[in-house]
């Protein structure tokens, strides 16, 4: 740990006086910089940190609460889910919504690749008879899925933070379209 060095503090103060008018905040920052830091003791060992990372890399959908319940820290202490989240964040793993993609089997992938390879050299004349279609659903009331509200403490029931609820999702419109060349 770094010891308090008054000579360094005086040097910083003198430099500050020479260049510009020092502010109390500048002195406070300098003083905090040279003070020894005290960190809270970790409740997990480096081996446990690595285990937590590996478990979550094997099962990406595993909740932190489950890992916390199954992991025992130093001195037989239980660890919190927040500790698990902190260890994962240190390993650059962050909780995000998963991407919603198609569930393709190896047979589906192979069939798609074969179709693409068979049609890669089609000329414009052969593409004229192909109809490309797509469909999309648009909600009429609000976005589907989970919504979040940024609010201050004590504003839980403020009108700006309350989202109206509509029975059966509020309805929507399904749009189908097709496009063809020529």
PDB file of N, CA and C in Angstrom, residues 5-63:
ATOM      1  N   UNK A   5       2.600  10.808   1.492  1.00  0.00           N
ATOM      2  CA  UNK A   5       3.844  11.503   1.204  1.00  0.00           C
ATOM      3  C   UNK A   5       3.575  13.000   1.177  1.00  0.00           C
ATOM      4  N   UNK A   6       3.850  13.707   2.296  1.00  0.00           N
ATOM      5  CA  UNK A   6       3.554  15.142   2.340  1.00  0.00           C
ATOM      6  C   UNK A   6       4.372  15.938   1.331  1.00  0.00           C
ATOM      7  N   UNK A   7       5.613  15.488   1.016  1.00  0.00           N
ATOM      8  CA  UNK A   7       6.436  16.215   0.052  1.00  0.00           C
ATOM      9  C   UNK A   7       5.769  16.245  -1.317  1.00  0.00           C
ATOM     10  N   UNK A   8       5.196  15.115  -1.722  1.00  0.00           N
ATOM     11  CA  UNK A   8       4.501  15.043  -3.007  1.00  0.00           C
ATOM     12  C   UNK A   8       3.284  15.958  -3.013  1.00  0.00           C
ATOM     13  N   UNK A   9       2.575  16.001  -1.892  1.00  0.00           N
ATOM     14  CA  UNK A   9       1.409  16.870  -1.785  1.00  0.00           C
ATOM     15  C   UNK A   9       1.817  18.329  -1.923  1.00  0.00           C
ATOM     16  N   UNK A  10       2.907  18.730  -1.252  1.00  0.00           N
ATOM     17  CA  UNK A  10       3.369  20.117  -1.340  1.00  0.00           C
ATOM     18  C   UNK A  10       3.811  20.459  -2.757  1.00  0.00           C
ATOM     19  N   UNK A  11       4.475  19.523  -3.427  1.00  0.00           N
ATOM     20  CA  UNK A  11       4.905  19.751  -4.803  1.00  0.00           C
ATOM     21  C   UNK A  11       3.698  19.955  -5.715  1.00  0.00           C
ATOM     22  N   UNK A  12       2.681  19.135  -5.545  1.00  0.00           N
ATOM     23  CA  UNK A  12       1.473  19.265  -6.357  1.00  0.00           C
ATOM     24  C   UNK A  12       0.776  20.597  -6.088  1.00  0.00           C
ATOM     25  N   UNK A  13       0.757  21.008  -4.825  1.00  0.00           N
ATOM     26  CA  UNK A  13       0.115  22.276  -4.474  1.00  0.00           C
ATOM     27  C   UNK A  13       0.887  23.439  -5.084  1.00  0.00           C
ATOM     28  N   UNK A  14       2.234  23.402  -5.011  1.00  0.00           N
ATOM     29  CA  UNK A  14       3.045  24.464  -5.598  1.00  0.00           C
ATOM     30  C   UNK A  14       2.829  24.551  -7.103  1.00  0.00           C
ATOM     31  N   UNK A  15       2.792  23.405  -7.786  1.00  0.00           N
ATOM     32  CA  UNK A  15       2.543  23.402  -9.231  1.00  0.00           C
ATOM     33  C   UNK A  15       1.176  23.974  -9.540  1.00  0.00           C
ATOM     34  N   UNK A  16       0.220  23.656  -8.707  1.00  0.00           N
ATOM     35  CA  UNK A  16      -1.130  24.145  -8.911  1.00  0.00           C
ATOM     36  C   UNK A  16      -1.170  25.664  -8.772  1.00  0.00           C
ATOM     37  N   UNK A  17      -0.456  26.217  -7.795  1.00  0.00           N
ATOM     38  CA  UNK A  17      -0.409  27.667  -7.610  1.00  0.00           C
ATOM     39  C   UNK A  17       0.263  28.358  -8.788  1.00  0.00           C
ATOM     40  N   UNK A  18       1.288  27.728  -9.372  1.00  0.00           N
ATOM     41  CA  UNK A  18       2.019  28.351 -10.462  1.00  0.00           C
ATOM     42  C   UNK A  18       1.179  28.423 -11.732  1.00  0.00           C
ATOM     43  N   UNK A  19       0.358  27.413 -12.011  1.00  0.00           N
ATOM     44  CA  UNK A  19      -0.355  27.342 -13.280  1.00  0.00           C
ATOM     45  C   UNK A  19      -1.721  28.011 -13.252  1.00  0.00           C
ATOM     46  N   UNK A  20      -2.445  27.861 -12.175  1.00  0.00           N
ATOM     47  CA  UNK A  20      -3.770  28.471 -12.099  1.00  0.00           C
ATOM     48  C   UNK A  20      -4.197  28.517 -10.649  1.00  0.00           C
ATOM     49  N   UNK A  21      -5.287  29.197 -10.424  1.00  0.00           N
ATOM     50  CA  UNK A  21      -5.803  29.309  -9.061  1.00  0.00           C
ATOM     51  C   UNK A  21      -6.316  27.944  -8.614  1.00  0.00           C
ATOM     52  N   UNK A  22      -5.782  27.406  -7.526  1.00  0.00           N
ATOM     53  CA  UNK A  22      -6.208  26.071  -7.089  1.00  0.00           C
ATOM     54  C   UNK A  22      -7.605  26.111  -6.482  1.00  0.00           C
ATOM     55  N   UNK A  23      -8.310  25.024  -6.668  1.00  0.00           N
ATOM     56  CA  UNK A  23      -9.633  24.917  -6.070  1.00  0.00           C
ATOM     57  C   UNK A  23      -9.568  23.909  -4.916  1.00  0.00           C
ATOM     58  N   UNK A  24     -10.476  24.009  -3.968  1.00  0.00           N
ATOM     59  CA  UNK A  24     -10.488  23.021  -2.875  1.00  0.00           C
ATOM     60  C   UNK A  24     -10.691  21.595  -3.391  1.00  0.00           C
ATOM     61  N   UNK A  25     -11.438  21.470  -4.490  1.00  0.00           N
ATOM     62  CA  UNK A  25     -11.664  20.148  -5.071  1.00  0.00           C
ATOM     63  C   UNK A  25     -10.355  19.540  -5.577  1.00  0.00           C
ATOM     64  N   UNK A  26      -9.479  20.378  -6.135  1.00  0.00           N
ATOM     65  CA  UNK A  26      -8.190  19.884  -6.620  1.00  0.00           C
ATOM     66  C   UNK A  26      -7.360  19.355  -5.456  1.00  0.00           C
ATOM     67  N   UNK A  27      -7.343  20.086  -4.343  1.00  0.00           N
ATOM     68  CA  UNK A  27      -6.599  19.616  -3.167  1.00  0.00           C
ATOM     69  C   UNK A  27      -7.169  18.295  -2.655  1.00  0.00           C
ATOM     70  N   UNK A  28      -8.497  18.202  -2.661  1.00  0.00           N
ATOM     71  CA  UNK A  28      -9.143  16.982  -2.179  1.00  0.00           C
ATOM     72  C   UNK A  28      -8.776  15.790  -3.059  1.00  0.00           C
ATOM     73  N   UNK A  29      -8.766  15.974  -4.386  1.00  0.00           N
ATOM     74  CA  UNK A  29      -8.394  14.894  -5.286  1.00  0.00           C
ATOM     75  C   UNK A  29      -6.948  14.462  -5.095  1.00  0.00           C
ATOM     76  N   UNK A  30      -6.054  15.436  -4.923  1.00  0.00           N
ATOM     77  CA  UNK A  30      -4.639  15.107  -4.699  1.00  0.00           C
ATOM     78  C   UNK A  30      -4.479  14.335  -3.403  1.00  0.00           C
ATOM     79  N   UNK A  31      -5.154  14.786  -2.366  1.00  0.00           N
ATOM     80  CA  UNK A  31      -5.046  14.125  -1.064  1.00  0.00           C
ATOM     81  C   UNK A  31      -5.594  12.697  -1.128  1.00  0.00           C
ATOM     82  N   UNK A  32      -6.721  12.503  -1.784  1.00  0.00           N
ATOM     83  CA  UNK A  32      -7.287  11.164  -1.919  1.00  0.00           C
ATOM     84  C   UNK A  32      -6.392  10.263  -2.754  1.00  0.00           C
ATOM     85  N   UNK A  33      -5.688  10.847  -3.734  1.00  0.00           N
ATOM     86  CA  UNK A  33      -4.815  10.054  -4.595  1.00  0.00           C
ATOM     87  C   UNK A  33      -3.641   9.475  -3.825  1.00  0.00           C
ATOM     88  N   UNK A  34      -3.093  10.256  -2.891  1.00  0.00           N
ATOM     89  CA  UNK A  34      -1.901   9.769  -2.189  1.00  0.00           C
ATOM     90  C   UNK A  34      -2.239   9.006  -0.914  1.00  0.00           C
ATOM     91  N   UNK A  35      -3.500   8.965  -0.533  1.00  0.00           N
ATOM     92  CA  UNK A  35      -3.894   8.205   0.646  1.00  0.00           C
ATOM     93  C   UNK A  35      -3.930   6.715   0.310  1.00  0.00           C
ATOM     94  N   UNK A  36      -3.584   5.872   1.287  1.00  0.00           N
ATOM     95  CA  UNK A  36      -3.698   4.427   1.024  1.00  0.00           C
ATOM     96  C   UNK A  36      -5.160   4.046   0.846  1.00  0.00           C
ATOM     97  N   UNK A  37      -5.401   3.141  -0.090  1.00  0.00           N
ATOM     98  CA  UNK A  37      -6.777   2.705  -0.350  1.00  0.00           C
ATOM     99  C   UNK A  37      -7.070   1.448   0.449  1.00  0.00           C
ATOM    100  N   UNK A  38      -8.274   1.367   0.931  1.00  0.00           N
ATOM    101  CA  UNK A  38      -8.698   0.161   1.643  1.00  0.00           C
ATOM    102  C   UNK A  38      -9.777  -0.509   0.808  1.00  0.00           C
ATOM    103  N   UNK A  39      -9.538  -1.751   0.439  1.00  0.00           N
ATOM    104  CA  UNK A  39     -10.512  -2.490  -0.347  1.00  0.00           C
ATOM    105  C   UNK A  39     -11.157  -3.559   0.516  1.00  0.00           C
ATOM    106  N   UNK A  40     -12.374  -3.842   0.210  1.00  0.00           N
ATOM    107  CA  UNK A  40     -13.097  -4.890   0.923  1.00  0.00           C
ATOM    108  C   UNK A  40     -12.514  -6.240   0.534  1.00  0.00           C
ATOM    109  N   UNK A  41     -12.409  -7.127   1.507  1.00  0.00           N
ATOM    110  CA  UNK A  41     -11.879  -8.456   1.223  1.00  0.00           C
ATOM    111  C   UNK A  41     -12.818  -9.217   0.319  1.00  0.00           C
ATOM    112  N   UNK A  42     -12.244  -9.978  -0.594  1.00  0.00           N
ATOM    113  CA  UNK A  42     -13.048 -10.783  -1.510  1.00  0.00           C
ATOM    114  C   UNK A  42     -13.508 -12.050  -0.789  1.00  0.00           C
ATOM    115  N   UNK A  43     -14.742 -12.437  -1.066  1.00  0.00           N
ATOM    116  CA  UNK A  43     -15.271 -13.639  -0.429  1.00  0.00           C
ATOM    117  C   UNK A  43     -15.038 -14.878  -1.274  1.00  0.00           C
ATOM    118  N   UNK A  44     -14.480 -14.699  -2.479  1.00  0.00           N
ATOM    119  CA  UNK A  44     -14.190 -15.838  -3.332  1.00  0.00           C
ATOM    120  C   UNK A  44     -12.700 -15.877  -3.643  1.00  0.00           C
ATOM    121  N   UNK A  45     -12.196 -17.068  -3.880  1.00  0.00           N
ATOM    122  CA  UNK A  45     -10.796 -17.247  -4.263  1.00  0.00           C
ATOM    123  C   UNK A  45     -10.677 -17.105  -5.779  1.00  0.00           C
ATOM    124  N   UNK A  46      -9.465 -16.920  -6.299  1.00  0.00           N
ATOM    125  CA  UNK A  46      -9.305 -16.871  -7.757  1.00  0.00           C
ATOM    126  C   UNK A  46      -9.790 -18.154  -8.441  1.00  0.00           C
ATOM    127  N   UNK A  47      -9.632 -19.294  -7.793  1.00  0.00           N
ATOM    128  CA  UNK A  47     -10.121 -20.550  -8.376  1.00  0.00           C
ATOM    129  C   UNK A  47     -11.647 -20.540  -8.467  1.00  0.00           C
ATOM    130  N   UNK A  48     -12.319 -20.014  -7.451  1.00  0.00           N
ATOM    131  CA  UNK A  48     -13.777 -19.925  -7.483  1.00  0.00           C
ATOM    132  C   UNK A  48     -14.237 -18.924  -8.541  1.00  0.00           C
ATOM    133  N   UNK A  49     -13.480 -17.840  -8.696  1.00  0.00           N
ATOM    134  CA  UNK A  49     -13.813 -16.865  -9.738  1.00  0.00           C
ATOM    135  C   UNK A  49     -13.766 -17.531 -11.111  1.00  0.00           C
ATOM    136  N   UNK A  50     -12.733 -18.318 -11.344  1.00  0.00           N
ATOM    137  CA  UNK A  50     -12.597 -19.025 -12.615  1.00  0.00           C
ATOM    138  C   UNK A  50     -13.723 -20.040 -12.806  1.00  0.00           C
ATOM    139  N   UNK A  51     -14.088 -20.731 -11.716  1.00  0.00           N
ATOM    140  CA  UNK A  51     -15.192 -21.702 -11.784  1.00  0.00           C
ATOM    141  C   UNK A  51     -16.499 -21.000 -12.159  1.00  0.00           C
ATOM    142  N   UNK A  52     -16.772 -19.845 -11.548  1.00  0.00           N
ATOM    143  CA  UNK A  52     -17.991 -19.087 -11.844  1.00  0.00           C
ATOM    144  C   UNK A  52     -18.014 -18.706 -13.328  1.00  0.00           C
ATOM    145  N   UNK A  53     -16.887 -18.258 -13.851  1.00  0.00           N
ATOM    146  CA  UNK A  53     -16.807 -17.879 -15.263  1.00  0.00           C
ATOM    147  C   UNK A  53     -17.063 -19.083 -16.170  1.00  0.00           C
ATOM    148  N   UNK A  54     -16.431 -20.216 -15.846  1.00  0.00           N
ATOM    149  CA  UNK A  54     -16.573 -21.400 -16.687  1.00  0.00           C
ATOM    150  C   UNK A  54     -17.998 -21.942 -16.682  1.00  0.00           C
ATOM    151  N   UNK A  55     -18.634 -21.924 -15.515  1.00  0.00           N
ATOM    152  CA  UNK A  55     -20.018 -22.411 -15.418  1.00  0.00           C
ATOM    153  C   UNK A  55     -20.936 -21.567 -16.303  1.00  0.00           C
ATOM    154  N   UNK A  56     -20.733 -20.251 -16.294  1.00  0.00           N
ATOM    155  CA  UNK A  56     -21.599 -19.374 -17.081  1.00  0.00           C
ATOM    156  C   UNK A  56     -21.241 -19.391 -18.561  1.00  0.00           C
ATOM    157  N   UNK A  57     -20.008 -19.730 -18.894  1.00  0.00           N
ATOM    158  CA  UNK A  57     -19.672 -19.878 -20.307  1.00  0.00           C
ATOM    159  C   UNK A  57     -20.261 -21.166 -20.878  1.00  0.00           C
ATOM    160  N   UNK A  58     -20.417 -22.190 -20.038  1.00  0.00           N
ATOM    161  CA  UNK A  58     -21.017 -23.444 -20.504  1.00  0.00           C
ATOM    162  C   UNK A  58     -22.524 -23.331 -20.626  1.00  0.00           C
ATOM    163  N   UNK A  59     -23.155 -22.600 -19.704  1.00  0.00           N
ATOM    164  CA  UNK A  59     -24.602 -22.402 -19.743  1.00  0.00           C
ATOM    165  C   UNK A  59     -24.871 -20.906 -19.724  1.00  0.00           C
ATOM    166  N   UNK A  60     -25.027 -20.318 -20.901  1.00  0.00           N
ATOM    167  CA  UNK A  60     -25.157 -18.866 -21.024  1.00  0.00           C
ATOM    168  C   UNK A  60     -26.455 -18.326 -20.435  1.00  0.00           C
ATOM    169  N   UNK A  61     -27.467 -19.174 -20.282  1.00  0.00           N
ATOM    170  CA  UNK A  61     -28.753 -18.722 -19.753  1.00  0.00           C
ATOM    171  C   UNK A  61     -28.881 -18.937 -18.245  1.00  0.00           C
ATOM    172  N   UNK A  62     -27.837 -19.390 -17.601  1.00  0.00           N
ATOM    173  CA  UNK A  62     -27.861 -19.683 -16.170  1.00  0.00           C
ATOM    174  C   UNK A  62     -27.981 -18.389 -15.365  1.00  0.00           C
ATOM    175  N   UNK A  63     -28.933 -18.315 -14.440  1.00  0.00           N
ATOM    176  CA  UNK A  63     -29.063 -17.101 -13.628  1.00  0.00           C
ATOM    177  C   UNK A  63     -27.984 -17.016 -12.547  1.00  0.00           C
TER     178      UNK A  63
END
